Amino acid sequence: MALSGLYNLGLGALASQQASIAATSRNIANVNTPGYRRQSADLAAQAGGGVQTLGFSRADDATLSRRERTREGARAGAESLSTALDGLDAELGPIHDELVGHVAEMFGSFGALAAAPTDPNLRTDAVDRAESVASSLNRAASTLSRARADADADIGAMARQATDLASAVAAGNRAVRLDPSDPGLADQRDRAAQELSSMIGGTARIDPDGMMRVVLASGASIVDGERASQIRATPDAARGGLSRVEVVDGAHVDDVTDKLDGGQIGGRLRFRDTEASQALAGLDRLASDLGGAINAVHSQNAGLDGVTGRDLFTGSSAATIVVSAAVAADHRLLASAAAGAGPGDTSGLAALSALRDARLGGGGTSTFQEEAIHLGAQLGAATRTARQMLSLEQGRSDTLAAIRDSLSGVSPEEELTKLSQLQHAHEATVRFISTVDDMLGEMISRL
Amino acid sequence: MRVTEGRMIERAGDAVTQSRQRVQQASQQISSGIRVAKASDDPTAWAAGARARARAVLDDARSSAVSRASDRLGETERALVSVNDDLGRASELATQLASDTYGAADRRSGAVEIRALRSSILASLDARDAEGSALFGGTLTGSPPFDATGAYRGDQGSASIEIADGTRVDIGLPGDRVSGGAGRDLIGLLDTLAVALDANDGAAIRASLDELRGSSDQVIDARSEVGRRMSAMQRANDTRADVGVVLDAQIERLVGADPITAATDLARASSGLAAARAAAEHMMQILQS
C-alpha cells in the first residue's frame, strides 16, 4: 500500500471515530429525552482496507415500537376513562349516599306520620323528605350532565390536539423522506405518533416506503404519507347537542364517534356516552318509576281537606322531578287518608309506605331502595374496574417500555465506557498518522 | 435484559410513590375508622352497608312512630281508666241506692252524682291527644266523637302504624267500642239510672245493676285491647333494639376499618416505604459513584 493510502486509512479511521463520538455525545445529551432512541455511527470496511462512515442509525425495533404505540392508545384510553370516573365518583358518590338515605327517610317519614297524621310537624317532615329525594335526584342528574358536558369539552380540545399531532406526524414523514440520514427526525416523528396514539388510539405503523401511516380502528386513515386528516368534534343534535368525532379528509367526512378503540378521546367518549349516560338513564328511570308509583297512590288518596287527585311529584326525569308546588306550599294536602275517610285515617300513608317494599324499580325487578343502591354500586364498580384496567394497561405499557428501553435506551455508563474506548482508538489513530507522517518525512529526507 | 439507569431511577421512583400511596391509604383508614368511604372502594360492601343503613333509618322511623303511638294509646288507656272509675262509682251508687232503706231524697242526691259521672264519662270519651285529635272518633278526629245525648258521631276507622315488616297495629279505638254501637250505651244507661233515682224507682235502679256491670266489662275489654296493642308495639321495639345492635355491628364490619388490621397495614406500608426509599437512595449512591 502506498503511503498516501496509509494516510487515507488513518483519516477514515479518524472520521469514523469522530462520528462515533458525535453519536455517543448525542446519546449522553439526550439521556432524559422521552422517546429518544440510542444512536450509533454506521461503519463499513472500505475496499482495499480502512473504514468509512455510512451515516447514523438508531436502535429501534419497528414491531416493538408499533406495539408500544398501540398499547399507549389502550393505556391512555383507560387512564382517560379512569380519571373521568374518579372525578365523577368523588362528586356523585356522596350524592348517591344521600339519595339512598333520603329514599329510606321518605318512606320512614310516611310511616312515622301514620302515628299522628294531623301533626303539622310530621307532615312537614314527610314533605321535606320527599323534597330531599327529589333534590338528590336533581343534583345527581346535574352532576352527571355537567360531567358529560365537561367530557365533551375535553373531547373538543383533544380533537384539536390530535389534528395538530397528525400534522406533526405527516410533517415528520416529509422530513424523514427529505433527510433519511438524520435519526433525530425519525425520533421526532415517532414521538408525535406516540402522542397521537395516546390521543386517539388506532395503529401507527411504518410502511415499506419508510412513511408512518396512522389508521383508526374504523379503518379511517388519519396520516397517510405526508397528508394528515383533520379530527374534529362537531355538535350533534342527535346526541343532545354533544359532539360527534369526525375524521375529515378533504370533502370526505367519516364519523368515528362509536368506532374509536382507545386514546384519551376514546376514553372520554366511553365515559360520556356509556358510563355517565347509563348512570343518568338509571337515575331517570328511578325518578320516573318512583314518581309515577307514588303519584298513582297519592292521587287516589286524600289530603286533610278530603280532596283526592293530587300528585306528590311533578316531572318525570331525575333533572326535573320536584314535589308539586301545591303540596310543598300546603303540607295538609299530602294524601294521607283514603277517599271519604276522616283526617285521622292513614290508609293513604299505608299505601305509600307499602311502595317501599314493592318491586317497581329497575323495570319491576327491585324496590326503589334497592335500585338507588344498585345505581351507586354500579358507578362504584365501573370506577373500580376502570382503575383496575388502567393498572393492567399501565403494567403492559411499562413492560413494553422496559423492553424498548432495554433495546433503545441510553445508559450513561455504557456511553462513557464507549467514549473512553473511542478516545483510546483516537489516540492510536493519531499515533498511526504520526508514524505514517514520520515515515513520509524519512523517505523525503532520504530522497 | 439490559436495564438502563433511567429505567432503574424510574422504577425506584414508582416504588416510592406506590409505597407512599399505601401509607396514605392506611393512615386515612386509621384516622377515619372507615374502610369503605365510597362505593368504588368496595362496591359490594358499600351496597350491603347502604342496605343496612337504610334498614336502620326505617327502624328509627318505626321507633319514632311507635313512641308517638304509645303516647296516644297511653292517653286512650288513661281515658278508659277514668271511664271505668266513673262507671265503678256509678255501680257503687246504684248498688247502694237500690236498697229500699234509702229514701227519695237520698236517691235524688244520687241522681245528681250520676249525672255528674255521666258528664265526666262524656268528657273522657272526648279526650284528645297532643295535636288536638279526638282519641275515640275513629278517623273523624276533628270533631267530638259523641254528641250531648251520648250518640256516637265518629266512624269505625282507625289510624294504624307499621311496627314490623307486614305487621300493622291500629292506634285508634272507635268510641262505639266503648259506648253505643253494637255494645252497651253507657251514657244512655246512666241517663236511665238518673231518671230511676229521681223517680225513686227501686226496681228500675236494681234493673240497671247488671247493665252497669256489663258496661264495665265492655270498658275493660277496650282497655285490654289497648293494652294488647301497646304490648305488641313494645315487643316490636325491643326486637328492633336488638336488631339495631346487630345492624350497627354489621355496618361497622362492612364499611368500618378494623383497628388491628388497619394498624398492621399501616406498619407494613410504612416498612415498605422505608425499604423503597432506602433502595432508591442506595441506587442513587451507586449511580453517583
XYZ file of C-alpha atoms in Angstrom:
736
model
C 0.000 0.000 0.000
C 1.264 3.426 -0.876
C 1.938 5.899 1.923
C -0.949 8.075 0.697
C -3.168 5.035 1.132
C -1.993 4.767 4.739
C -2.888 8.424 5.222
C -6.380 7.812 3.869
C -6.643 4.784 6.139
C -5.868 6.945 9.163
C -8.153 9.742 8.018
C -11.015 7.282 7.507
C -10.454 5.916 10.988
C -10.437 9.453 12.423
C -13.663 10.323 10.630
C -15.388 7.173 11.863
C -14.223 7.793 15.416
C -15.465 11.376 15.267
C -18.847 10.123 14.018
C -18.995 7.604 16.851
C -18.020 10.268 19.382
C -20.752 12.528 17.976
C -23.330 9.732 18.305
C -22.204 8.958 21.855
C -22.309 12.648 22.796
C -25.850 12.929 21.445
C -26.809 9.830 23.376
C -25.472 11.295 26.631
C -27.094 14.674 25.948
C -30.472 13.021 25.330
C -30.371 10.529 28.161
C -33.550 12.044 29.618
C -35.286 12.934 26.368
C -38.565 10.983 26.125
C -38.749 8.779 23.037
C -35.076 9.193 22.201
C -33.514 6.087 20.636
C -29.854 5.338 21.228
C -27.822 6.222 18.126
C -24.655 4.769 16.684
C -22.457 5.511 13.703
C -22.768 3.013 10.862
C -19.272 1.964 9.801
C -18.251 -0.224 6.889
C -14.977 -1.703 5.682
C -13.578 0.054 2.631
C -12.436 -1.926 -0.370
C -8.675 -2.020 -0.140
C -8.661 -1.552 3.628
C -9.774 1.060 6.125
C -13.170 2.094 7.404
C -15.742 4.520 6.188
C -18.729 6.144 7.917
C -22.025 5.433 6.194
C -24.171 7.530 8.477
C -26.069 7.153 11.738
C -28.661 4.678 12.793
C -30.836 4.377 15.847
C -31.546 1.331 17.927
C -35.167 0.740 17.099
C -37.429 -2.234 16.586
C -40.274 -1.206 14.302
C -42.573 -4.013 15.505
C -41.932 -3.238 19.154
C -42.475 0.485 18.587
C -45.742 -0.217 16.793
C -46.927 -2.417 19.639
C -45.890 0.244 22.139
C -47.872 2.911 20.296
C -50.928 0.666 20.072
C -50.598 -0.189 23.740
C -50.218 3.501 24.575
C -53.586 4.124 22.921
C -55.168 1.483 25.164
C -53.358 2.804 28.251
C -54.312 6.417 27.564
C -57.914 5.344 26.916
C -58.004 3.503 30.241
C -56.417 6.472 32.014
C -58.815 8.936 30.410
C -61.830 6.840 31.441
C -60.474 6.163 34.922
C -59.663 9.832 35.564
C -63.122 10.933 34.435
C -64.840 8.223 36.509
C -62.715 9.030 39.571
C -63.770 12.679 39.270
C -67.413 11.702 38.882
C -67.201 9.220 41.738
C -65.775 11.882 44.053
C -68.680 14.201 43.243
C -71.538 11.764 42.725
C -70.599 9.197 45.398
C -71.763 11.373 48.332
C -74.955 12.269 46.439
C -75.690 8.560 45.933
C -75.149 8.041 49.671
C -77.632 10.850 50.345
C -80.131 9.530 47.816
C -80.166 6.072 49.384
C -80.615 7.661 52.815
C -83.321 10.064 51.629
C -85.375 7.317 49.963
C -85.279 5.371 53.242
C -86.128 8.520 55.214
C -89.033 9.402 52.923
C -90.697 6.007 53.312
C -89.844 6.099 57.019
C -91.485 9.516 57.355
C -94.717 8.197 55.789
C -94.711 5.511 58.472
C -93.897 7.978 61.243
C -96.685 10.311 60.099
C -99.184 7.471 60.463
C -98.752 7.740 64.248
C -100.209 11.284 64.179
C -101.499 12.040 60.680
C -102.674 15.534 61.510
C -99.465 16.616 63.249
C -98.202 19.560 61.175
C -94.590 18.895 62.133
C -94.717 15.303 60.952
C -96.479 16.345 57.753
C -93.818 18.981 57.122
C -91.158 16.373 57.772
C -92.703 13.901 55.299
C -92.937 16.540 52.560
C -89.385 17.697 53.330
C -88.144 14.119 52.970
C -89.877 13.810 49.600
C -88.239 17.097 48.592
C -84.866 15.717 49.700
C -85.302 12.692 47.434
C -86.176 14.960 44.516
C -83.296 17.282 45.363
C -80.798 14.390 45.476
C -82.038 13.170 42.101
C -81.799 16.708 40.700
C -78.249 17.157 41.981
C -77.156 13.737 40.734
C -78.604 14.488 37.288
C -76.991 17.921 37.263
C -73.620 16.430 38.262
C -73.847 13.819 35.530
C -74.931 16.332 32.900
C -72.082 18.633 33.863
C -69.604 15.739 33.799
C -70.815 14.771 30.326
C -70.535 18.394 29.160
C -67.013 18.622 30.618
C -66.054 15.399 28.851
C -67.497 16.836 25.655
C -65.383 19.986 26.036
C -62.330 17.782 26.684
C -63.088 15.822 23.522
C -63.197 19.068 21.517
C -59.819 20.175 22.877
C -58.347 16.694 22.383
C -59.586 16.563 18.784
C -57.722 19.810 18.077
C -54.570 18.380 19.672
C -54.977 15.178 17.651
C -55.215 17.225 14.462
C -52.001 19.058 15.373
C -50.285 15.771 16.181
C -51.462 14.167 12.927
C -49.998 17.170 11.092
C -46.776 16.764 13.069
C -46.549 13.079 12.052
C -47.182 13.976 8.401
C -44.542 16.713 8.637
C -42.213 14.146 10.228
C -42.807 11.813 7.264
C -41.816 14.620 4.927
C -38.719 15.452 6.971
C -37.640 11.799 7.074
C -38.137 11.488 3.332
C -36.054 14.582 2.674
C -33.265 13.596 5.074
C -33.389 9.910 5.872
C -29.908 10.025 7.363
C -30.942 12.049 10.430
C -32.197 9.649 13.104
C -33.406 12.585 15.204
C -36.128 13.287 12.640
C -37.472 9.751 12.978
C -37.389 10.173 16.752
C -39.449 13.345 16.497
C -41.952 11.673 14.176
C -42.196 8.628 16.450
C -42.767 10.862 19.447
C -45.577 12.681 17.648
C -47.050 9.315 16.577
C -46.874 8.066 20.151
C -48.707 11.182 21.368
C -51.233 10.823 18.539
C -51.884 7.201 19.587
C -52.243 8.411 23.158
C -54.802 10.935 21.971
C -56.948 8.865 19.601
C -55.751 5.240 19.644
C -55.560 3.308 16.394
C -52.458 1.808 14.820
C -49.370 3.722 13.717
C -47.002 1.648 11.609
C -44.080 2.311 9.299
C -44.850 1.375 5.721
C -42.205 -0.214 3.489
C -41.541 3.207 1.963
C -40.482 4.427 5.416
C -43.594 6.557 5.875
C -45.577 6.423 9.111
C -49.244 5.557 8.496
C -51.830 6.056 11.226
C -55.137 4.214 10.895
C -58.034 4.202 13.348
C -59.928 1.064 14.357
C -62.712 2.100 11.974
C -60.268 1.942 9.082
C -60.154 5.708 8.730
C -56.661 6.850 7.878
C -55.584 9.989 9.700
C -51.985 10.112 8.468
C -51.121 8.821 5.044
C -47.625 9.753 3.942
C -47.333 13.498 4.082
C -51.088 14.026 4.246
C -52.902 14.394 7.564
C -56.637 14.372 8.128
C -58.422 16.747 10.448
C -60.007 15.325 13.579
C -62.874 17.481 14.699
C -65.677 17.478 17.247
C -68.977 18.619 15.767
C -72.065 19.340 17.897
C -74.710 16.744 17.058
C -78.394 17.304 17.697
C -78.925 13.533 17.640
C -76.621 13.310 20.663
C -78.437 16.015 22.560
C -76.031 18.709 21.389
C -72.931 16.767 22.422
C -70.232 16.322 19.813
C -69.590 13.544 17.375
C -65.985 12.932 16.399
C -65.204 13.124 12.713
C -62.166 12.471 10.566
C -62.159 14.981 7.737
C -60.085 14.225 4.658
C -60.872 16.867 2.077
C -64.540 16.500 1.236
C -64.777 13.088 2.875
C -66.106 13.127 6.430
C -66.061 9.936 8.474
C -67.993 9.764 11.771
C -65.789 7.684 14.095
C -67.541 8.501 17.381
C -68.597 4.947 18.109
C -65.588 3.301 16.485
C -62.606 4.528 18.499
C -60.800 1.736 20.331
C -58.787 3.825 22.735
C -56.841 7.000 23.247
C -57.826 9.837 25.515
C -60.660 10.761 23.167
C -61.918 7.167 23.171
C -61.777 7.085 26.979
C -63.703 10.325 27.297
C -66.246 9.182 24.724
C -66.806 5.965 26.632
C -67.250 7.978 29.813
C -69.642 10.429 28.168
C -71.679 8.012 26.045
C -71.606 4.836 28.121
C -70.771 5.191 31.813
C -72.197 8.659 32.563
C -75.006 8.194 30.074
C -76.067 4.873 31.628
C -75.830 6.354 35.111
C -78.080 9.234 34.051
C -80.521 6.857 32.339
C -80.649 4.788 35.537
C -81.409 7.859 37.632
C -84.055 8.984 35.131
C -85.676 5.554 35.305
C -85.625 5.651 39.101
C -87.118 9.158 39.151
C -89.790 8.188 36.657
C -90.674 4.877 38.356
C -90.630 6.344 41.865
C -92.547 9.497 40.957
C -95.076 7.543 38.883
C -95.725 4.910 41.556
C -96.047 7.458 44.356
C -98.297 9.697 42.282
C -100.548 6.750 41.382
C -101.122 6.089 45.092
C -101.123 9.722 46.179
C -103.734 10.804 43.662
C -106.167 8.110 44.831
C -105.995 9.278 48.429
C -106.974 12.483 50.129
C -105.256 15.269 51.998
C -106.595 16.701 55.232
C -109.012 18.745 53.110
C -110.595 15.499 51.860
C -109.652 16.211 48.242
C -108.157 13.464 46.048
C -106.494 13.546 42.630
C -103.312 15.371 43.511
C -99.785 14.234 42.575
C -96.975 14.388 45.098
C -94.272 14.763 42.459
C -94.150 16.571 39.157
C -91.545 15.978 36.454
C -90.578 12.582 35.146
C -86.791 12.674 34.983
C -84.051 12.953 37.572
C -83.361 16.513 36.446
C -86.960 17.700 36.588
C -88.619 15.797 39.422
C -89.856 18.055 42.252
C -92.540 17.945 44.909
C -95.680 19.524 43.461
C -95.938 23.206 44.247
C -99.359 22.777 45.876
C -98.211 20.124 48.363
C -94.938 21.939 49.001
C -96.875 25.096 49.838
C -99.503 23.367 51.977
C -98.447 20.163 53.684
C -102.046 19.459 54.648
C -102.518 18.379 51.027
C -100.226 15.370 51.459
C -102.622 12.494 50.781
C -102.625 10.511 53.980
C -106.213 9.281 54.110
C -108.455 7.173 51.934
C -111.037 8.995 49.852
C -114.085 9.739 52.009
C -112.373 8.873 55.294
C -111.650 11.321 58.053
C -108.337 13.125 58.594
C -107.295 10.512 61.151
C -107.292 7.790 58.513
C -103.873 6.515 57.471
C -104.792 4.294 54.524
C -103.033 6.666 52.125
C -99.882 6.603 54.226
C -100.064 2.819 54.489
C -100.346 2.579 50.707
C -97.407 4.962 50.271
C -95.362 3.005 52.803
C -96.180 -0.246 51.008
C -94.415 1.105 47.912
C -91.192 0.804 49.894
C -91.259 -2.984 49.538
C -92.906 -3.128 46.123
C -90.717 -4.319 43.266
C -91.453 -1.391 40.992
C -87.900 -0.193 40.376
C -85.435 -1.359 37.740
C -88.165 -2.427 35.361
C -90.073 -4.305 38.044
C -87.096 -6.243 39.371
C -86.235 -4.402 42.569
C -87.503 -1.988 45.177
C -86.773 1.724 44.825
C -84.348 1.479 47.723
C -82.502 -1.394 46.063
C -82.478 0.463 42.763
C -80.911 3.557 44.364
C -78.271 1.325 45.989
C -77.719 -0.527 42.717
C -77.077 2.739 40.853
C -74.483 3.807 43.421
C -72.806 0.390 43.427
C -72.848 0.287 39.630
C -70.926 3.574 39.394
C -68.551 2.393 42.124
C -67.931 -0.869 40.286
C -67.360 0.952 36.993
C -64.866 3.285 38.686
C -63.078 0.404 40.340
C -62.979 -1.629 37.128
C -61.601 1.378 35.251
C -58.842 1.722 37.875
C -58.005 -1.962 37.535
C -57.975 -1.696 33.742
C -55.664 1.295 33.986
C -53.372 -0.619 36.294
C -53.371 -3.548 33.846
C -52.731 -1.347 30.824
C -50.084 0.602 32.711
C -48.357 -2.681 33.545
C -48.435 -3.763 29.898
C -47.125 -0.374 28.771
C -44.400 -0.487 31.405
C -43.344 -3.943 30.241
C -43.126 -2.802 26.639
C -41.356 0.387 27.688
C -38.839 -1.674 29.665
C -38.203 -3.928 26.651
C -37.880 -0.895 24.400
C -35.606 0.796 26.903
C -33.507 -2.337 27.058
C -33.141 -2.162 23.291
C -33.058 1.559 22.599
C -32.461 3.319 25.891
C -29.335 5.244 26.729
C -27.122 4.071 29.580
C -24.728 6.885 30.569
C -22.331 4.298 31.993
C -22.193 2.419 28.705
C -21.813 5.612 26.728
C -18.967 6.840 28.951
C -17.190 3.488 28.543
C -17.681 3.739 24.809
C -16.371 7.310 24.887
C -13.267 6.122 26.697
C -12.715 3.374 24.125
C -13.161 5.849 21.304
C -10.652 8.170 22.980
C -8.044 5.359 23.043
C -8.812 4.467 19.458
C -8.494 8.137 18.538
C -5.098 8.349 20.257
C -3.955 5.201 18.422
C -5.141 6.627 15.112
C -3.335 9.906 15.756
C -0.210 7.900 16.589
C -0.688 5.869 13.396
C -0.975 9.009 11.311
C 2.020 10.489 13.104
C 4.039 7.340 12.320
C 2.971 7.488 8.660
C 3.923 11.144 8.682
C 7.348 10.302 10.175
C 7.853 7.596 7.577
C 6.921 10.047 4.835
C 9.377 12.620 6.285
C 12.117 9.998 6.446
C 11.506 8.991 2.850
C 11.568 12.610 1.681
C 14.799 13.282 3.605
C 16.439 10.220 2.020
C 15.422 11.366 -1.400
C -32.308 -7.883 29.844
C -30.376 -4.651 29.619
C -31.637 -2.176 32.228
C -30.643 1.443 31.816
C -30.023 3.810 34.711
C -33.004 5.881 33.613
C -35.262 2.852 33.874
C -33.829 1.987 37.306
C -34.456 5.519 38.596
C -37.985 5.436 37.149
C -38.697 2.083 38.820
C -37.333 3.315 42.150
C -39.463 6.479 41.915
C -42.571 4.402 41.098
C -41.891 2.103 44.052
C -41.573 5.067 46.445
C -44.742 6.681 45.064
C -46.762 3.467 45.355
C -45.478 2.841 48.877
C -46.394 6.387 49.871
C -49.927 5.913 48.491
C -50.314 2.729 50.532
C -49.140 4.537 53.683
C -51.550 7.388 52.992
C -54.435 4.960 52.459
C -53.651 3.041 55.661
C -53.279 6.302 57.656
C -56.608 7.524 56.326
C -58.324 4.303 57.409
C -56.876 4.568 60.894
C -57.758 8.240 61.350
C -61.296 7.988 59.914
C -62.089 4.470 61.097
C -63.689 3.895 57.696
C -62.535 1.309 55.193
C -65.252 1.854 52.584
C -65.772 5.597 52.235
C -67.369 5.394 48.798
C -68.830 2.757 46.516
C -65.677 2.486 44.388
C -63.664 1.365 47.447
C -65.656 -1.873 47.582
C -68.973 -1.832 45.682
C -70.328 -4.990 47.296
C -69.521 -3.903 50.853
C -70.813 -0.394 50.130
C -74.138 -1.795 48.826
C -74.505 -4.079 51.843
C -73.649 -1.163 54.160
C -76.149 1.087 52.371
C -78.829 -1.585 52.777
C -78.059 -1.880 56.485
C -78.099 1.920 56.916
C -81.420 2.195 55.058
C -82.788 -0.511 57.325
C -81.571 1.429 60.358
C -83.266 4.599 59.046
C -86.523 2.688 58.588
C -86.246 1.187 62.061
C -85.640 4.642 63.554
C -88.769 5.916 61.826
C -90.759 2.938 63.138
C -89.437 3.516 66.633
C -90.465 7.142 66.390
C -93.945 6.117 65.181
C -94.263 3.530 67.941
C -93.225 6.110 70.502
C -95.886 8.558 69.289
C -98.486 5.812 69.016
C -97.656 4.559 72.501
C -98.260 8.045 73.863
C -101.596 8.130 72.099
C -102.595 4.673 73.306
C -101.412 5.651 76.789
C -103.796 8.630 76.722
C -106.541 6.306 75.447
C -105.778 3.958 78.304
C -105.945 6.800 80.843
C -109.283 7.952 79.432
C -110.645 4.400 79.670
C -109.391 4.095 83.244
C -111.231 7.289 84.056
C -114.399 5.970 82.368
C -114.079 2.714 84.234
C -113.574 4.526 87.552
C -116.657 6.613 86.901
C -118.630 3.512 85.983
C -117.397 1.836 89.154
C -118.592 4.762 91.217
C -121.955 4.716 89.383
C -122.245 0.977 90.013
C -121.395 1.506 93.675
C -124.009 4.253 93.984
C -126.620 2.163 92.171
C -125.923 -0.844 94.386
C -126.192 1.329 97.499
C -129.326 3.224 96.439
C -131.018 0.094 95.121
C -131.711 -0.735 98.733
C -135.166 0.411 99.802
C -133.652 1.621 103.059
C -132.778 4.792 101.098
C -135.490 7.324 100.615
C -136.446 9.569 97.708
C -134.217 12.420 98.930
C -131.168 10.132 99.025
C -131.931 8.838 95.551
C -132.394 12.387 94.164
C -128.937 13.268 95.560
C -127.640 10.081 93.939
C -129.170 11.142 90.617
C -127.226 14.402 90.785
C -123.986 12.471 91.274
C -124.867 10.021 88.480
C -125.394 12.963 86.095
C -122.004 14.371 87.140
C -120.442 10.963 86.432
C -122.206 10.914 83.034
C -120.643 14.306 82.210
C -117.268 13.047 83.360
C -117.510 9.935 81.152
C -118.615 12.024 78.197
C -115.641 14.313 78.774
C -113.299 11.305 78.970
C -114.677 9.968 75.696
C -113.998 13.368 74.138
C -110.306 13.132 75.159
C -107.765 14.463 72.668
C -104.144 13.830 72.023
C -101.358 16.441 71.991
C -102.351 17.547 68.452
C -105.973 18.006 69.483
C -107.189 14.911 67.640
C -110.101 13.072 69.270
C -108.981 9.702 70.615
C -112.333 7.941 70.206
C -113.604 9.439 66.931
C -112.268 6.775 64.581
C -110.810 8.662 61.629
C -113.061 11.683 62.303
C -110.586 13.188 64.710
C -111.511 16.833 64.288
C -114.922 16.830 65.986
C -116.300 15.454 69.293
C -116.976 11.721 68.903
C -120.148 11.845 71.000
C -122.863 14.463 70.990
C -124.588 15.777 74.145
C -127.063 12.891 74.075
C -124.249 10.379 74.031
C -124.802 9.381 70.378
C -121.623 8.326 68.594
C -120.662 10.692 65.754
C -117.337 9.162 64.743
C -116.666 6.272 62.349
C -115.266 2.758 62.665
C -111.921 3.557 61.071
C -108.605 3.938 62.783
C -105.089 5.171 62.162
C -102.569 2.362 62.052
C -98.825 2.125 62.086
C -96.428 -0.494 60.772
C -94.483 -1.906 63.687
C -92.610 -4.555 61.699
C -92.456 -5.703 58.090
C -96.027 -6.537 57.136
C -97.403 -6.017 60.660
C -99.682 -3.062 61.304
C -101.326 -2.101 64.562
C -104.407 0.132 64.921
C -103.646 3.022 67.207
C -107.173 4.394 67.456
C -110.177 2.974 69.286
C -113.518 3.992 67.773
C -115.739 5.289 70.575
C -118.593 2.910 69.752
C -116.363 0.108 71.053
C -116.740 1.795 74.480
C -120.263 3.117 74.312
C -123.060 2.547 71.853
C -122.660 0.744 68.577
C -123.064 -2.992 68.948
C -122.366 -2.792 72.672
C -123.970 -1.101 75.618
C -124.781 2.604 75.574
C -123.039 3.921 78.738
C -124.468 7.387 78.514
C -127.973 6.127 77.870
C -127.636 3.697 80.776
C -126.582 6.480 83.163
C -129.438 8.660 81.895
C -131.863 5.825 82.627
C -130.344 5.291 86.099
C -130.585 9.004 86.926
C -134.229 9.048 85.853
C -134.924 5.950 88.050
C -133.217 7.592 91.011
C -135.185 10.804 90.530
C -138.346 8.744 90.320
C -137.341 6.796 93.417
C -137.956 3.632 91.372
C -136.162 0.886 93.295
C -136.970 -1.831 90.779
C -135.601 0.210 87.887
C -132.478 1.017 89.880
C -131.888 -2.656 90.631
C -132.508 -3.491 86.977
C -129.641 -1.182 85.977
C -127.093 -3.032 88.096
C -126.472 -5.851 85.584
C -126.249 -3.312 82.750
C -123.662 -1.342 84.704
C -121.562 -4.454 85.319
C -121.797 -5.332 81.618
C -120.745 -1.790 80.681
C -117.775 -2.036 82.950
C -116.772 -5.318 81.242
C -117.135 -3.529 77.919
C -114.681 -0.826 79.022
C -112.332 -3.444 80.467
C -112.377 -5.256 77.121
C -111.477 -1.992 75.396
C -108.650 -1.426 77.861
C -107.405 -4.966 77.255
C -107.395 -4.293 73.541
C -105.391 -1.102 74.065
C -103.008 -2.910 76.405
C -102.532 -5.717 73.897
C -101.608 -3.238 71.183
C -99.202 -1.378 73.461
C -97.608 -4.657 74.375
C -97.227 -5.628 70.696
C -95.590 -2.304 69.996
C -93.269 -2.677 72.947
C -92.246 -6.164 71.798
C -91.586 -4.829 68.282
C -89.479 -2.024 69.737
C -87.492 -4.451 71.877
C -86.860 -6.643 68.840
C -85.885 -3.569 66.859
C -83.433 -2.505 69.543
C -81.781 -5.934 69.308
C -81.758 -5.744 65.512
C -80.332 -2.227 65.785
C -77.325 -3.525 67.686
C -76.829 -6.223 65.046
C -77.232 -3.648 62.256
C -74.678 -1.305 63.841
C -72.229 -4.181 64.123
C -72.977 -5.190 60.546
C -72.398 -1.668 59.230
C -69.180 -1.425 61.221
C -67.997 -4.769 59.876
C -68.901 -3.899 56.279
C -67.545 -0.387 55.949
C -65.541 0.248 59.102
C -61.819 -0.229 59.417
C -60.720 -2.895 61.855
C -58.185 -1.045 64.069
C -55.844 -4.029 64.339
C -55.907 -4.780 60.620
C -55.540 -1.076 59.783
C -52.609 -0.705 62.187
C -50.964 -3.808 60.717
C -51.495 -2.465 57.196
C -50.020 0.882 58.212
C -46.978 -0.763 59.783
C -46.490 -2.917 56.705
C -46.915 0.038 54.335
C -44.527 2.175 56.412
C -41.899 -0.583 56.308
C -42.428 -0.874 52.560
C -41.970 2.868 52.130
C -38.795 2.874 54.226
C -37.427 -0.035 52.174
C -38.329 1.638 48.877
C -36.652 4.861 49.985
C -33.529 3.040 51.150
C -33.343 1.129 47.864
C -33.749 4.359 45.888
C -31.059 6.111 47.933
C -28.711 3.149 47.573
C -29.223 3.106 43.847
C -28.621 6.843 43.573
C -25.368 6.432 45.520
C -24.234 3.671 43.160
C -25.081 5.761 40.123
C -23.358 8.833 41.538
C -20.211 6.854 42.334
